[in-house]
Amino acid sequence: MKLKSSKKIMSFAVVALFVALLSACGSNNNNNAASSGSASASSSASGTASPSGTASSEPSAAATDKPKSIELLNVSYDPTRELYEAFNKSFADYWKKETGQTVKINQSHGGSGAQARKVLDGLEADVVTLALAYDIDSLTDSGLIKKDWQQSFESNSSPYTSTIVFLVRKGNPKGLKDWNDLIKEGVQVITPNPKTSGGARWNYLAAWGYAQQQDGNDEAKTKDFMKKLFANVPVLDTGARGATTTFVERKIGDVLLAWENEAYLAKKEYGDEFEIVTPSLSILAEPPVAVVDKNADKRGTREVAEAYLKYLYTPEGQEIAAQNFYRPRLQEVADKYKDQFPTLNLLTIDKDFGGWTEAQKKHFADGGTFDEVYTKG
Amino acid sequence: MASQVKEKRILPGFRITMGYSILYLSLIVLIPLAALIVKTAGLTLPQFWHTVTSERVLASYRVSLLTSLFAALVNVVFGLIVAWVLVRYRFPGKKIVDGLIDMPFALPTAVAGIALTSIYAPNGWIGSLLDPLGIKVAYTPLGITVALIFIGLPFVVRTVQPVLHDLENDMEEAAALLGAHRWRTFRKVLLPELIPPLITGFALAFSRGIGEYGSVVFISGNMPMKTEITPLLIITKLEQFEYSQATAIALVLLIISFALLLLINTLQRWTNRRLRTS
C-alpha cells in the first residue's frame, strides 16, 4: 500500500514538473522574443536588460510618466542592417536630447516575408521596416497594425526608396545595357526566387514592366520575354543576400539583378571588380515602415516608436539613408547625392501594377504569371 | 498470476514510466503533429487536393524522394565499408576518423550547404575538376544527392557499427574452418546480422533526406520543376502567408515518409525472420 501511494506522488510530481515547465516557457516568450532581436543588434544587450523588463511589464505607468529608459524592437529585412545601425545611434542621441530618456533599439533582420511572419506569430516588434507593403499588409488582418497604416507617414510611409539595377563584372564583358540584353542567348542572369524573396519580386516586376512597354501591352509577348529571361537564370536563391553571394563569391552569372543599395554595397566591398549598370527603365521600390499598433500600445512605446519612424524623414535621417545608398525623399538631401543616384524612368507599384495585392495575385500567387513562365516552358 | 507478471518487469513503476512516455511523446510529437492537421483544416478537400497535386508540387516530390532514395542507397554501401574499417582495423588516428563521422550531426546544415556548394560549384575545388568532364554537381539533382549523402552518413555508420562490434571473430573463423569461402561466410554468416541495422540506417537516412532543407537550398539551385525540393516549396508557401497550403504539403510529405517507413520496417521484420530461419 505504502509503495503504491508513493508511486502516485511520484507521478503527480512528474506531471507537475511538466506543467511548471510549460508555463515557464509561456511566460518566457516575451523575453525570448526581445533577446532574439537584440542578438543581432550591434551593441550588447546585457546591460539594459533589467530596466526594460520593468518598463514592458507596466505599460500604464510607461504611458503616464516616462521611465528613464525604454527599449524598441525594429524588425527589418536583410539589406537594411547597416542603415539601421547608423540610424539607431543617431536617433538615440536625438531622443535623449529631446526627452532625457535613454532609448535602446534592438534590430532583427532576415528575409522580409519571414520577418513579417515572426511578428505575426508573436515576436513583439514595436516597429516594422520591411521590403514590401504586401508584407506589412499581412499584419493588418490579425489586428496587429491598423488597416490604413500606409497613410500614417508621408510618402506612402516609405521614407526612402530604391530601385533595381544591374551589377555586372568589370568592363561589362557581355555589353549589357538594358533589359532586352538579358534575354540574349549565352547571358546568365542571377536573381533570387520571387516566391521567397521580396527583392526578387521587384526584379520581376521591373522586367515585366519593361517588356510590357516594349511590346505595347501585348501580354503574350511579355510572357514570352519573361520566359526567355528566366531560361537564362541558372540558380534561384531564396533571398537577396544569397543571390549576391552566388554572383560575387561563386562568380556565377554575367549580371545580378539587385537592389541599388545592395549593388553599391557589393561594389564598396569588392572595389573595382564590378560595375553598376542602370537600365533605361526600372521600378520605384518603396520599402515601407509602420508602427505595430497592438504591440506599441501594450508595451507603452507608441510615442517613441512614432518619433523613431518620423525621424527617418528628417534631414539627419535622410542623410543616413543616402549614405547607405537608399534614395532619400527629401529634395535637399537628394540634390546633394545627385551623382550617386542617376535619374531613370521608374514604374511604380500603385500606378503601373495596381498596388501590391493586385500584383501579388496576378504574378506571384499560385497559377500566376511566374508559375506560367516556369511550368509551361 | 499477477505477482508473476510483476516480477518480470525490469523497470520499476510501469505506470509512471508509461505515463511519462505518453505525456512526453504527446508534448513533443503528437500535439505538434495534430497542430499540422488543424492548420491544414483551413482548406476544403478540393483545395487540399489541388494544392498537393499541382504540377510543381508533384515535380518536387519526385526530386525529393529520388534524391533521398539515391543518397540513402549510396550511404548504405559506403557507410557499411566505413563502419567495417572502423570496427575491424586499427590504424593511427582511428579515434579522429571515428569522431569525424558525427560531424554532419553537429554542423548547422546551412553551413554544410554553403561549404558543399562552394566546393562543388563550377569554380570550386572539386567542381572545377569535374566541369571539363561535363559533370555538373552544384545546382543539379546530383548536387542535392551529394548534400543528402553528407547529411545521412552518420545514420548508417552509427547503426551498423555496434552490431559489427558485437559480431565475434570466432563465428567467421568457425565458418572458415568448416570450409566456407570468404564470400560465403559474408553472405551466410555476416549478412543476416547486418541486414537489419543496414535497413534501419537506410530508413533513417532516407527519411532525414526527405525533410532536409538547410543544406540543400544552397546547392540545389532551386529551379522549379527541376531541382526544387518539397521542403523549399513549403517554405515558399509560408513566405506567401499560405499557412494552410504549406501544412497541407507538409502533411502529404509526412504521410509519404510514414508509409515508406512502415514499409521498410515490415521489410526489415520479414528479412529478419527469413534470414534467421534459412
XYZ file of C-alpha atoms in Angstrom:
655
model
C 0.000 0.000 0.000
C 2.670 2.415 1.012
C 4.573 1.722 -2.151
C 1.525 2.449 -4.279
C 0.863 5.829 -2.730
C 4.460 6.878 -3.132
C 4.190 5.957 -6.797
C 1.171 8.166 -7.109
C 3.032 11.028 -5.555
C 5.870 10.453 -7.946
C 3.630 10.549 -10.997
C 1.991 13.685 -9.682
C 5.392 15.232 -9.293
C 6.299 14.379 -12.867
C 3.112 15.909 -14.233
C 3.501 18.976 -12.030
C 7.032 19.402 -13.242
C 5.849 19.369 -16.831
C 3.093 21.846 -16.217
C 5.545 24.114 -14.455
C 7.967 23.783 -17.334
C 5.280 24.548 -19.872
C 4.036 27.633 -18.099
C 7.603 28.795 -17.647
C 8.094 28.502 -21.390
C 4.945 30.509 -21.950
C 5.889 33.382 -19.706
C 9.416 33.422 -21.058
C 8.156 34.012 -24.558
C 8.365 37.762 -24.400
C 11.874 37.760 -23.122
C 12.880 35.290 -25.788
C 11.490 37.485 -28.496
C 13.324 40.503 -27.211
C 16.596 38.692 -26.804
C 16.438 37.195 -30.294
C 16.155 40.703 -31.564
C 18.988 42.013 -29.511
C 21.174 39.107 -30.542
C 21.559 40.722 -33.920
C 21.885 44.203 -32.534
C 25.253 45.822 -32.762
C 25.726 46.752 -29.120
C 25.498 44.339 -26.221
C 22.091 43.932 -24.670
C 23.078 42.630 -21.275
C 23.432 45.978 -19.551
C 19.966 47.257 -20.259
C 18.047 44.065 -19.809
C 16.591 44.737 -16.373
C 15.169 48.264 -16.648
C 13.396 47.417 -19.877
C 11.803 44.419 -18.251
C 10.018 46.618 -15.761
C 9.017 49.039 -18.460
C 7.326 46.430 -20.554
C 5.547 44.782 -17.633
C 3.869 48.024 -16.598
C 2.617 49.622 -19.753
C 0.218 52.001 -17.975
C 2.983 53.525 -15.895
C 5.094 53.964 -19.021
C 2.334 55.903 -20.724
C 1.813 58.479 -17.974
C 5.231 59.342 -16.575
C 8.216 58.326 -18.613
C 10.580 55.647 -17.332
C 14.232 56.504 -17.544
C 14.956 54.130 -20.326
C 12.896 52.403 -22.934
C 13.505 49.663 -25.427
C 12.335 49.381 -29.009
C 12.402 46.406 -31.319
C 12.728 47.180 -35.012
C 12.021 44.149 -37.183
C 13.506 44.775 -40.583
C 14.721 42.911 -43.656
C 18.196 41.864 -44.715
C 19.988 44.687 -46.528
C 18.978 47.408 -44.038
C 21.326 46.132 -41.321
C 23.989 48.781 -41.895
C 21.434 51.526 -42.395
C 19.716 50.975 -39.066
C 22.915 50.502 -37.131
C 23.835 54.058 -38.064
C 20.308 55.395 -37.787
C 19.653 53.954 -34.327
C 22.683 55.677 -32.885
C 21.610 58.989 -34.315
C 18.033 58.587 -33.085
C 19.087 57.579 -29.573
C 21.129 60.784 -29.288
C 18.255 62.850 -30.606
C 15.720 61.276 -28.246
C 17.984 61.709 -25.246
C 18.324 65.399 -26.041
C 14.589 65.824 -26.653
C 13.182 63.934 -23.679
C 16.063 62.895 -21.469
C 15.053 59.310 -21.942
C 17.533 56.638 -22.925
C 16.264 54.543 -25.768
C 17.782 51.262 -26.734
C 16.848 49.902 -30.121
C 17.149 46.243 -30.935
C 17.404 45.159 -34.534
C 16.206 41.963 -36.110
C 16.998 41.154 -39.720
C 16.043 38.409 -42.145
C 14.015 37.825 -45.273
C 11.166 40.309 -45.420
C 8.397 37.731 -45.579
C 9.933 35.610 -42.839
C 10.274 38.666 -40.618
C 6.614 39.569 -41.111
C 5.701 36.015 -40.227
C 7.677 36.194 -36.994
C 5.776 39.305 -35.973
C 2.531 37.617 -36.981
C 3.451 34.661 -34.799
C 4.152 36.777 -31.754
C 7.537 38.485 -31.970
C 6.783 41.716 -30.144
C 8.092 44.248 -32.620
C 7.311 47.903 -31.948
C 8.045 48.938 -35.495
C 8.472 47.024 -38.740
C 10.574 48.307 -41.616
C 10.123 45.783 -44.406
C 10.793 45.405 -48.119
C 7.222 45.317 -49.381
C 3.921 46.856 -48.410
C 2.467 43.417 -49.015
C 4.361 42.017 -46.049
C 3.034 44.731 -43.743
C -0.461 44.274 -45.169
C -0.289 40.697 -43.983
C -0.125 42.011 -40.416
C -3.341 44.015 -40.688
C -5.656 41.024 -40.842
C -4.780 39.903 -37.348
C -5.268 43.435 -35.989
C -1.594 43.993 -35.196
C -1.498 47.040 -37.455
C -4.401 49.253 -38.435
C -5.712 48.935 -41.977
C -4.750 52.391 -43.257
C -1.189 52.226 -41.942
C 0.236 53.448 -45.214
C -1.307 56.888 -44.599
C 0.370 57.240 -41.183
C 3.569 58.740 -42.528
C 4.491 60.832 -45.535
C 5.126 59.421 -48.994
C 3.218 56.166 -48.615
C 5.004 55.512 -45.322
C 8.239 54.827 -47.150
C 10.885 57.319 -46.055
C 13.493 56.193 -48.557
C 13.265 54.463 -51.896
C 15.448 52.297 -54.010
C 15.345 50.729 -57.420
C 16.543 47.678 -59.271
C 19.810 47.928 -61.174
C 22.232 45.525 -62.867
C 25.508 44.594 -61.258
C 27.924 43.334 -63.934
C 31.540 42.223 -63.912
C 34.384 44.655 -64.536
C 34.365 46.043 -68.053
C 30.869 44.649 -68.692
C 32.226 41.865 -70.963
C 28.807 40.959 -72.360
C 27.907 44.574 -73.050
C 24.675 44.542 -71.059
C 22.954 47.902 -71.158
C 19.250 47.271 -70.773
C 16.652 44.625 -70.028
C 16.469 43.264 -73.574
C 20.167 42.388 -73.409
C 19.332 39.950 -70.640
C 17.306 37.605 -72.840
C 20.115 37.104 -75.350
C 21.483 33.618 -75.680
C 24.514 32.867 -73.542
C 23.800 35.519 -70.929
C 23.390 34.222 -67.404
C 21.160 36.230 -65.090
C 21.224 35.884 -61.309
C 18.105 36.737 -59.322
C 16.547 35.249 -56.230
C 13.216 33.443 -56.354
C 10.273 35.888 -56.466
C 8.243 33.448 -54.411
C 10.601 33.611 -51.459
C 12.303 36.974 -51.830
C 10.753 40.420 -51.676
C 13.624 41.922 -53.646
C 13.125 39.387 -56.427
C 9.513 40.476 -56.766
C 10.715 43.976 -57.554
C 13.157 42.453 -60.102
C 10.400 40.511 -61.745
C 8.021 43.447 -61.945
C 10.693 45.770 -63.322
C 11.457 43.289 -66.116
C 7.758 42.760 -66.719
C 7.143 46.497 -66.917
C 9.958 46.945 -69.406
C 8.703 44.144 -71.643
C 5.177 45.458 -71.436
C 6.220 48.881 -72.659
C 8.356 47.418 -75.387
C 5.628 45.115 -76.650
C 2.862 47.663 -76.476
C 0.959 45.875 -73.717
C 0.761 42.591 -75.594
C 0.655 40.196 -72.671
C 1.534 37.069 -74.663
C 4.694 38.771 -75.867
C 5.508 39.966 -72.368
C 5.199 36.436 -71.018
C 7.427 35.238 -73.807
C 10.028 37.808 -72.769
C 9.831 36.652 -69.166
C 10.144 33.044 -70.239
C 13.323 33.820 -72.146
C 14.639 35.853 -69.235
C 14.107 33.077 -66.707
C 15.513 30.499 -69.131
C 18.762 32.431 -68.650
C 18.625 32.099 -64.867
C 20.825 29.195 -63.728
C 20.194 29.451 -59.978
C 17.301 30.787 -57.939
C 18.487 31.619 -54.463
C 15.929 32.050 -51.716
C 16.986 35.567 -50.724
C 18.734 38.676 -52.000
C 21.902 38.101 -49.960
C 22.144 34.529 -51.248
C 21.929 35.730 -54.838
C 24.614 38.323 -54.189
C 26.855 35.575 -52.787
C 26.263 33.390 -55.828
C 27.233 36.231 -58.149
C 30.047 37.803 -56.153
C 31.683 34.873 -54.373
C 30.968 31.911 -56.647
C 31.356 34.030 -59.757
C 28.336 32.513 -61.425
C 26.401 34.549 -63.982
C 27.008 37.666 -66.032
C 24.582 40.009 -64.332
C 22.961 40.266 -60.923
C 19.575 41.919 -60.641
C 19.912 43.736 -57.362
C 18.625 46.449 -55.100
C 20.528 49.614 -55.887
C 21.777 49.823 -52.305
C 22.860 46.166 -52.339
C 24.733 46.749 -55.616
C 26.571 49.731 -54.130
C 27.379 47.725 -51.035
C 28.841 44.893 -53.115
C 30.841 47.441 -55.080
C 32.095 49.082 -51.912
C 33.102 45.717 -50.504
C 34.842 44.383 -53.616
C 36.258 47.555 -55.099
C 36.510 47.601 -58.851
C 35.604 44.024 -59.657
C 32.084 45.128 -60.521
C 30.207 47.867 -62.326
C 26.699 49.130 -61.853
C 24.568 49.439 -64.975
C 21.408 51.483 -64.695
C 18.799 50.296 -67.202
C 16.626 52.762 -69.126
C 13.618 51.806 -67.080
C 13.192 50.254 -63.680
C 10.786 50.253 -60.786
C 10.476 52.552 -57.813
C 10.935 50.273 -54.831
C 9.332 51.761 -51.746
C 10.306 49.865 -48.601
C 7.605 50.846 -46.108
C 7.679 51.371 -42.344
C 4.917 51.059 -39.768
C 4.284 51.101 -36.049
C 2.945 47.764 -34.862
C -0.043 49.302 -33.107
C -1.053 46.440 -30.890
C 2.444 45.823 -29.530
C 3.280 49.506 -29.134
C 0.108 50.132 -27.135
C 0.660 47.082 -24.996
C 4.256 47.936 -24.254
C 3.681 51.672 -23.929
C 6.160 52.513 -26.643
C 3.855 54.245 -29.119
C 5.253 57.725 -28.611
C 8.865 56.761 -29.090
C 8.026 54.347 -31.910
C 6.264 57.073 -33.860
C 9.075 59.522 -33.210
C 11.535 56.878 -34.372
C 9.871 56.468 -37.736
C 9.283 60.222 -38.131
C 12.976 60.791 -37.551
C 13.628 58.832 -40.756
C 12.119 61.762 -42.656
C 14.277 64.452 -41.042
C 17.393 65.780 -42.799
C 19.525 63.691 -40.406
C 17.617 60.514 -41.138
C 17.587 61.167 -44.865
C 21.319 61.790 -44.826
C 21.939 58.426 -43.171
C 19.674 56.720 -45.710
C 21.590 58.310 -48.579
C 24.918 57.333 -47.041
C 23.669 53.770 -47.016
C 22.721 54.009 -50.684
C 18.993 54.435 -50.267
C 17.441 57.203 -52.330
C 16.331 59.984 -49.992
C 12.872 61.543 -50.295
C 13.907 64.971 -49.066
C 14.818 67.184 -52.018
C 17.760 68.954 -50.387
C 19.425 65.671 -49.480
C 18.583 64.152 -52.839
C 20.265 67.078 -54.585
C 23.398 66.550 -52.578
C 23.631 62.896 -53.652
C 22.593 63.538 -57.260
C 25.657 61.872 -58.745
C 25.177 58.710 -56.760
C 21.617 58.151 -57.959
C 21.191 58.641 -61.721
C 17.701 59.552 -62.851
C 15.815 56.972 -64.871
C 12.254 56.116 -65.745
C 10.648 54.466 -62.789
C 7.453 52.479 -62.761
C 5.507 52.490 -59.525
C 3.687 49.638 -57.959
C 0.483 51.605 -57.447
C 0.191 53.267 -60.856
C 1.545 50.522 -63.072
C 0.625 47.354 -61.222
C -2.491 48.347 -59.304
C -0.935 48.018 -55.844
C 0.702 45.077 -54.111
C -2.368 42.958 -53.508
C -3.181 43.085 -57.196
C 0.419 42.444 -58.284
C 0.776 39.570 -55.845
C -2.382 37.933 -57.127
C -1.553 38.322 -60.789
C 2.117 37.447 -60.743
C 3.229 35.525 -57.691
C 0.243 33.628 -56.342
C -0.255 30.027 -57.433
C -1.004 29.858 -61.127
C 0.219 33.443 -61.556
C 2.464 34.594 -64.357
C 5.612 33.442 -62.544
C 4.286 29.886 -62.371
C 3.329 30.104 -66.048
C 6.811 31.194 -67.010
C 8.094 28.020 -65.416
C 5.572 25.236 -65.815
C 4.618 25.866 -69.411
C 8.085 26.209 -70.844
C -0.616 -14.710 -11.794
C -0.461 -11.042 -11.052
C 2.610 -11.332 -8.897
C 4.300 -13.383 -11.579
C 3.799 -10.642 -14.139
C 5.079 -8.122 -11.677
C 8.276 -9.993 -11.097
C 9.090 -9.974 -14.778
C 9.195 -6.220 -15.016
C 12.646 -4.774 -15.284
C 11.922 -1.082 -14.826
C 10.319 -0.139 -11.543
C 6.945 1.536 -11.724
C 5.493 0.605 -15.085
C 2.660 3.065 -14.656
C 4.897 6.040 -14.016
C 7.262 5.274 -16.841
C 4.449 4.525 -19.265
C 2.572 7.653 -18.250
C 5.722 9.664 -18.580
C 6.401 8.206 -22.034
C 2.945 9.024 -23.303
C 2.991 12.523 -21.851
C 6.415 13.182 -23.291
C 5.514 11.845 -26.722
C 2.309 13.857 -26.709
C 4.041 17.091 -25.875
C 6.913 16.618 -28.256
C 5.423 14.691 -31.157
C 1.670 14.206 -31.149
C 0.463 17.706 -30.294
C 2.669 19.423 -32.893
C 1.542 16.889 -35.487
C -2.074 17.484 -34.532
C -1.491 21.206 -34.996
C -0.339 20.408 -38.511
C -3.668 18.812 -39.277
C -5.594 21.625 -37.613
C -3.778 24.220 -39.703
C -4.479 22.216 -42.833
C -8.176 22.203 -41.949
C -8.392 25.741 -43.327
C -8.612 24.158 -46.770
C -11.568 22.397 -48.287
C -10.928 18.932 -49.658
C -10.774 20.002 -53.343
C -8.460 22.871 -52.395
C -6.284 20.456 -50.479
C -6.157 18.088 -53.421
C -5.415 20.895 -55.836
C -2.570 22.147 -53.614
C -0.840 18.854 -53.109
C -1.147 17.627 -56.698
C -0.232 20.756 -58.628
C 2.436 20.283 -61.237
C 5.236 21.989 -59.371
C 4.486 20.183 -56.140
C 4.447 16.818 -57.888
C 7.777 17.599 -59.536
C 9.204 18.483 -56.130
C 8.056 15.184 -54.595
C 9.892 13.422 -57.378
C 13.076 15.401 -56.788
C 12.926 14.995 -53.005
C 12.104 11.288 -52.996
C 14.513 10.237 -55.728
C 17.497 12.148 -54.390
C 16.844 10.945 -50.834
C 16.474 7.372 -52.012
C 19.633 7.528 -54.027
C 21.607 9.209 -51.255
C 20.426 6.612 -48.719
C 21.428 3.766 -51.036
C 24.881 5.230 -51.516
C 25.193 5.642 -47.770
C 24.235 2.016 -47.146
C 27.075 0.765 -49.355
C 29.753 3.178 -48.295
C 28.558 3.529 -44.715
C 28.953 -0.234 -44.326
C 32.521 -0.051 -45.594
C 33.337 2.822 -43.245
C 31.819 1.006 -40.284
C 33.681 -2.149 -41.240
C 37.021 -0.407 -41.352
C 36.386 1.371 -38.084
C 35.457 -1.823 -36.247
C 37.867 -4.325 -37.773
C 41.109 -2.462 -38.167
C 43.487 -0.496 -36.027
C 45.266 2.422 -37.517
C 46.711 5.694 -36.289
C 44.131 8.439 -35.978
C 41.271 5.978 -35.766
C 39.605 7.909 -32.965
C 39.681 11.054 -35.056
C 38.128 9.310 -38.039
C 35.513 7.877 -35.721
C 34.742 11.327 -34.423
C 34.544 12.748 -37.933
C 31.544 10.527 -38.624
C 29.410 12.592 -36.267
C 30.376 15.914 -37.769
C 27.343 16.138 -40.048
C 25.184 15.880 -36.912
C 26.907 18.770 -35.220
C 27.311 21.097 -38.159
C 24.456 23.506 -38.876
C 23.136 22.185 -42.153
C 23.141 25.599 -43.800
C 26.875 25.821 -43.174
C 27.316 22.387 -44.720
C 25.258 23.516 -47.693
C 27.294 26.644 -48.264
C 30.568 24.748 -47.865
C 29.492 21.979 -50.239
C 28.250 24.495 -52.781
C 31.473 26.450 -52.803
C 33.433 23.243 -53.321
C 31.193 21.748 -55.999
C 30.301 24.955 -57.847
C 31.823 25.188 -61.342
C 34.632 27.358 -59.943
C 35.121 25.377 -56.713
C 37.930 22.944 -55.893
C 36.183 19.792 -56.988
C 33.663 21.426 -59.298
C 36.402 22.943 -61.436
C 37.918 19.485 -61.934
C 34.604 17.890 -62.847
C 33.378 20.723 -65.038
C 35.698 19.964 -68.009
C 34.421 16.379 -67.936
C 30.911 17.690 -68.396
C 29.846 16.728 -64.872
C 27.897 19.437 -63.132
C 27.305 18.862 -59.453
C 26.140 22.099 -57.864
C 22.703 23.286 -58.994
C 21.675 19.858 -60.293
C 19.916 16.874 -58.685
C 23.385 15.374 -58.314
C 24.284 18.254 -56.008
C 21.225 17.623 -53.876
C 22.226 13.970 -53.638
C 25.726 14.919 -52.529
C 24.309 17.122 -49.766
C 21.974 14.360 -48.632
C 24.776 11.791 -48.630
C 26.710 14.112 -46.347
C 23.743 14.543 -44.025
C 22.819 10.842 -43.965
C 26.188 9.179 -43.498
C 26.221 9.036 -39.671
C 22.855 7.291 -39.571
C 24.135 4.229 -41.423
C 27.566 4.080 -39.796
C 26.235 4.513 -36.286
C 23.572 1.840 -36.627
C 25.840 -0.723 -38.251
C 28.888 -0.138 -36.060
C 27.648 -1.628 -32.762
C 26.272 -4.695 -34.496
C 29.555 -5.312 -36.271
C 31.311 -4.760 -32.995
C 29.265 -7.447 -31.284
C 29.864 -9.970 -34.022
C 32.686 -12.059 -32.720
C 35.505 -13.045 -34.997
C 35.124 -16.671 -33.967
C 31.911 -17.022 -35.939
C 33.782 -16.175 -39.078
C 36.671 -18.332 -38.026
C 34.334 -21.244 -37.435
C 32.810 -20.746 -40.856
C 36.255 -20.675 -42.385
C 37.271 -23.837 -40.526
C 34.159 -25.556 -41.789
C 35.370 -24.774 -45.286
C 33.320 -21.733 -46.283
C 34.780 -19.292 -48.753
C 35.049 -15.686 -47.740
C 32.092 -14.644 -49.866
C 30.014 -17.490 -48.494
C 30.970 -16.544 -44.963
C 29.976 -12.998 -45.625
C 26.689 -13.968 -47.191
C 25.636 -16.666 -44.781
C 27.159 -15.537 -41.512
C 27.622 -11.796 -41.534
C 24.924 -10.501 -43.805
C 21.966 -11.898 -41.872
C 23.188 -9.998 -38.832
C 23.955 -6.835 -40.757
C 20.838 -6.501 -42.834
C 18.548 -5.269 -40.024
C 20.845 -2.395 -38.962
C 21.527 -1.577 -42.604
C 17.819 -1.279 -43.273
C 17.369 0.840 -40.170
C 20.222 3.092 -41.222
C 18.769 3.305 -44.694
C 15.355 4.265 -43.338
C 16.808 6.924 -41.064
C 18.976 8.441 -43.765
C 16.154 8.316 -46.255
C 13.573 9.996 -44.068
C 16.069 12.600 -42.945
C 16.810 13.319 -46.596
C 13.168 13.931 -47.397
C 12.898 16.572 -44.715
C 16.297 18.178 -45.193
C 16.198 21.862 -46.064
C 19.204 23.865 -44.928
C 21.985 22.082 -46.745
C 20.016 21.551 -49.920
C 18.726 25.033 -50.754
C 22.212 26.320 -51.329
C 23.420 23.564 -53.602
C 20.227 22.748 -55.473
C 19.802 25.965 -57.452
C 16.091 25.763 -56.573
C 14.887 25.666 -60.159
C 11.158 24.950 -60.305
C 10.297 21.613 -61.906
C 13.957 20.604 -61.970
C 15.795 20.959 -58.681
C 13.137 22.271 -56.344
C 12.746 20.127 -53.233
C 9.456 19.813 -51.389
C 10.643 21.472 -48.151
C 11.552 24.557 -50.205
C 8.038 24.658 -51.646
C 6.686 24.502 -48.109
C 8.853 27.481 -47.145
C 7.705 29.220 -50.329
C 4.092 28.834 -49.268
C 4.885 30.141 -45.797
C 6.622 33.113 -47.355
C 3.327 33.978 -49.000
C 1.442 33.556 -45.718
C -0.307 30.449 -47.079
C -0.097 28.565 -43.802
C -2.755 26.019 -44.676
C -1.260 25.203 -48.068
C 2.169 24.845 -46.528
C 0.919 22.464 -43.880
C -1.071 20.553 -46.498
C 2.099 19.796 -48.459
C 3.929 19.024 -45.220
C 1.172 16.614 -44.282
C 1.439 14.782 -47.594
C 5.193 14.574 -47.203
C 4.698 13.208 -43.714
C 2.229 10.597 -44.909
C 4.542 9.512 -47.729
C 7.512 9.094 -45.438
C 5.400 7.404 -42.769
C 4.137 4.905 -45.342
C 7.668 4.315 -46.563
C 8.999 3.830 -43.052
C 6.208 1.382 -42.305
C 7.049 -0.492 -45.474
C 10.732 -0.546 -44.609
C 10.012 -1.741 -41.085
C 7.830 -4.547 -42.363
C 10.520 -5.453 -44.830
C 13.047 -5.474 -42.043
C 10.991 -7.816 -39.881
C 10.367 -10.072 -42.832
C 14.003 -10.319 -43.865
C 14.986 -10.790 -40.269
C 12.761 -13.830 -39.936
C 13.693 -15.260 -43.311
C 17.403 -14.872 -42.839
C 17.379 -16.369 -39.400
C 15.354 -19.417 -40.391
C 17.300 -20.161 -43.561
